[in-house]
XYZ file of C-alpha atoms in Angstrom:
260
model
C 3.592 16.038 -18.060
C 1.307 14.354 -15.839
C -0.565 13.007 -18.903
C 2.494 11.775 -19.510
C 3.307 10.277 -16.878
C -0.124 9.083 -16.430
C -0.097 7.454 -20.391
C 3.666 5.652 -19.655
C 2.165 4.258 -16.480
C -1.072 2.740 -18.308
C -0.011 -0.517 -19.586
C 1.365 -1.348 -16.009
C -1.566 -0.555 -13.893
C -3.714 -2.388 -16.829
C -1.407 -5.474 -16.181
C -2.242 -4.868 -11.882
C -5.928 -4.377 -12.592
C -6.954 -7.946 -14.814
C -4.036 -9.973 -13.060
C -5.307 -13.285 -12.401
C -4.471 -13.288 -8.451
C -8.485 -11.838 -8.093
C -9.952 -14.339 -9.624
C -7.735 -17.225 -8.315
C -8.874 -16.544 -4.898
C -11.851 -18.565 -4.550
C -11.817 -18.967 -1.054
C -11.168 -18.360 2.509
C -7.894 -20.157 2.188
C -6.758 -18.250 -0.672
C -7.686 -14.983 1.466
C -5.501 -15.914 4.028
C -3.020 -16.660 2.056
C -3.333 -13.463 0.087
C -3.331 -10.859 3.157
C -0.510 -12.712 5.542
C 1.935 -11.593 1.901
C -0.238 -8.243 0.826
C -0.004 -6.896 4.969
C 3.831 -5.968 4.536
C 2.928 -3.688 1.777
C -0.020 -2.304 4.033
C 2.389 -2.038 6.543
C 5.998 0.108 4.033
C 2.824 2.503 2.720
C 2.355 3.714 6.097
C 6.409 4.223 5.958
C 5.921 6.496 2.571
C 2.707 7.971 3.919
C 4.893 9.489 7.125
C 7.811 10.119 5.583
C 6.077 12.631 3.278
C 4.917 14.160 6.311
C 8.472 14.746 7.626
C 9.654 15.956 5.203
C 6.892 18.311 3.564
C 5.343 19.524 7.361
C 7.447 20.602 9.970
C 7.092 18.456 13.041
C 10.702 19.465 15.255
C 10.640 22.407 17.684
C 10.193 25.267 17.522
C 7.482 25.248 14.674
C 8.588 27.370 11.185
C 5.649 27.461 9.114
C 6.183 24.840 5.843
C 7.876 25.853 3.303
C 5.039 24.793 0.954
C 1.642 25.334 2.962
C -0.560 24.159 0.381
C 1.831 21.151 -0.139
C 1.801 20.924 3.688
C -2.342 20.868 4.040
C -1.963 18.368 1.237
C 0.001 15.612 3.037
C -1.443 16.724 6.496
C -4.891 15.262 4.940
C -3.942 12.173 3.576
C -2.128 11.177 7.041
C -5.042 12.054 9.031
C -7.060 9.626 7.301
C -4.264 7.343 6.644
C -3.467 7.356 9.967
C -6.573 8.090 11.956
C -9.614 6.956 9.989
C -12.613 5.334 11.244
C -13.410 1.509 11.191
C -16.718 0.253 10.942
C -17.555 -0.118 14.411
C -16.651 3.847 14.479
C -13.603 3.759 16.128
C -10.389 5.542 14.936
C -7.237 3.493 13.778
C -4.853 3.501 11.614
C -5.366 1.867 7.903
C -2.631 -0.692 8.722
C -4.588 -1.857 11.852
C -7.911 -1.818 10.111
C -6.355 -4.555 8.347
C -4.621 -6.368 11.143
C -8.365 -7.005 12.156
C -9.369 -8.294 9.557
C -6.697 -10.481 9.766
C -7.718 -11.962 12.297
C -11.763 -12.099 11.756
C -11.070 -14.508 9.113
C -7.875 -16.310 11.019
C -4.961 -15.274 8.853
C -1.926 -14.875 10.466
C -0.574 -11.655 11.446
C 2.335 -12.838 13.219
C 5.297 -12.449 10.781
C 4.552 -9.242 10.044
C 3.824 -8.225 14.068
C 7.202 -9.822 14.423
C 8.716 -7.344 12.467
C 7.532 -4.636 14.342
C 8.701 -5.865 17.583
C 11.919 -6.361 16.152
C 11.594 -2.726 14.785
C 10.470 -1.691 18.378
C 13.705 -3.031 19.645
C 16.015 -1.462 17.753
C 17.047 -3.799 15.387
C 18.060 -2.279 11.637
C 14.863 -2.745 9.218
C 16.967 -3.995 6.609
C 18.800 -6.911 8.302
C 15.699 -7.942 9.427
C 14.303 -7.730 5.744
C 16.969 -9.927 4.781
C 17.316 -12.403 7.911
C 12.937 -12.732 7.822
C 11.876 -15.572 6.224
C 9.739 -14.013 3.878
C 8.868 -14.834 0.137
C 11.475 -13.219 -2.016
C 8.495 -11.194 -3.632
C 7.620 -9.642 -0.370
C 11.894 -9.105 0.508
C 12.510 -7.175 -2.884
C 8.722 -5.220 -2.307
C 10.158 -3.777 0.850
C 13.378 -2.981 0.284
C 12.392 -0.902 -3.176
C 10.189 1.085 -0.611
C 12.942 1.671 2.108
C 15.809 2.101 -0.877
C 13.409 5.094 -2.047
C 12.701 6.467 1.153
C 16.272 6.373 2.264
C 17.287 7.785 -1.145
C 15.255 11.112 0.423
C 14.147 12.849 -3.375
C 10.514 14.115 -1.780
C 9.816 13.765 -5.476
C 10.369 9.993 -6.279
C 9.002 9.425 -3.184
C 5.501 11.324 -3.304
C 5.473 9.228 -7.237
C 5.549 5.547 -5.436
C 2.934 6.631 -2.866
C 0.868 8.160 -5.329
C 1.594 5.576 -8.356
C 1.885 2.757 -7.396
C 0.017 1.616 -4.462
C -3.350 1.044 -2.906
C -5.672 2.112 -5.800
C -4.526 -0.324 -8.137
C -7.188 -3.029 -6.085
C -10.265 -3.201 -8.410
C -13.534 -3.259 -7.254
C -13.871 -6.222 -8.849
C -11.723 -7.847 -5.563
C -14.032 -6.858 -3.651
C -17.108 -7.774 -5.690
C -15.368 -11.045 -5.469
C -15.077 -11.202 -1.380
C -18.642 -10.593 -1.218
C -19.996 -13.322 -3.388
C -17.788 -15.024 -1.394
C -19.175 -14.326 1.836
C -22.590 -14.610 0.331
C -21.634 -18.604 -0.874
C -19.810 -20.013 2.557
C -22.153 -17.803 4.731
C -19.183 -16.542 6.810
C -17.573 -13.017 7.902
C -15.531 -11.063 6.066
C -17.197 -7.737 7.137
C -14.251 -6.037 8.370
C -12.333 -7.150 4.430
C -14.875 -6.373 2.811
C -15.139 -2.798 4.972
C -11.155 -2.461 4.436
C -10.902 -2.736 1.126
C -13.942 -0.487 -0.186
C -12.920 2.293 2.632
C -9.297 2.002 1.122
C -11.242 2.370 -2.465
C -13.753 5.355 -1.514
C -10.778 7.312 0.382
C -8.236 6.952 -2.564
C -10.747 7.780 -5.626
C -12.662 10.250 -3.600
C -9.954 12.093 -1.715
C -5.945 11.489 -1.817
C -5.940 9.855 -5.209
C -7.004 14.089 -6.342
C -4.969 15.212 -3.577
C -1.574 12.914 -4.298
C -1.799 14.334 -7.941
C -1.694 17.670 -7.071
C 1.327 17.064 -4.513
C 2.518 15.680 -7.184
C 2.225 18.322 -9.642
C 3.881 20.952 -6.679
C 6.717 18.989 -6.175
C 7.940 18.225 -9.879
C 6.491 21.962 -10.740
C 6.952 22.697 -14.097
C 10.184 24.567 -14.631
C 12.342 20.828 -13.942
C 11.725 17.859 -16.175
C 14.291 15.711 -14.740
C 11.877 15.802 -11.013
C 9.739 14.830 -13.845
C 11.729 11.971 -15.261
C 12.600 10.758 -12.204
C 8.846 10.507 -10.331
C 7.889 8.544 -14.012
C 10.746 5.880 -13.125
C 10.388 5.767 -9.750
C 6.665 4.663 -10.650
C 7.406 2.767 -13.322
C 9.466 0.794 -10.987
C 7.170 0.219 -8.336
C 4.436 -0.725 -10.543
C 6.349 -3.405 -11.225
C 7.589 -4.068 -7.848
C 4.033 -4.583 -6.999
C 2.944 -7.152 -10.088
C 5.851 -9.099 -9.291
C 3.939 -9.640 -5.839
C 0.880 -9.837 -7.189
C 3.151 -12.878 -9.182
C 4.472 -14.127 -6.262
C 1.486 -14.512 -4.720
C -0.659 -15.391 -7.274
C 1.481 -18.701 -7.427
C 1.640 -19.329 -3.802
C -2.338 -19.693 -4.107
C -2.021 -21.845 -7.220
C -0.086 -23.732 -6.141
C -2.075 -27.624 -5.319
C 0.124 -28.627 -2.223
C -0.427 -25.508 -0.235
C -1.167 -25.255 2.881
C -4.746 -24.792 4.816
C -3.554 -22.136 7.139
């Protein structure tokens, strides 16, 4: 079934990997605009990760053994890497914080996502925040889909969105473009480059294979309905990512765009 799933997702993945947004980011200001919207996808990705950990491991007291030790180990390894990876200076940080540091280095404005986190810490309701924040529709729609999947609480669907709809879709050509921009402009993008290189490295070498095995464990071999739901959720996740990319691409392409 995993082969069928991959086959059905291939057209959407190709759209993302060859999306014109990558070649359209030609300056530091373009990259700032990209990161100020993309940061929301970096953040809600962490909520997918933590939801998987909450459901697949024991996080309450008194402790009980997890029902599936192999899958619990898989998600704990993924959380360990996503939540406490090492940045370029050897400090333990989450990939989200790594991204914020990269934004600050190039002068991108993180206030939107930081204000949302502050409001959440004060007890504000997430969907109200998404609805009332002055976010582009392609960002708010993306966030709404993620947290609706989480609230639905079907763990195989959450795992599918996590596995097939997220950061492994950033192509190597994007990093090459940023490196070239860095050389040409004599500007410092080292934290941005490190973030994307690190994410591709971890996803491709470690987290990707672990996540595929997690899907196999959760969907099993005797329940085709779970596989069908996983395929449907993955397709929707990829469509939402395409819409996000389309929106950011349009924003960057506007001749009258404001420089940050």
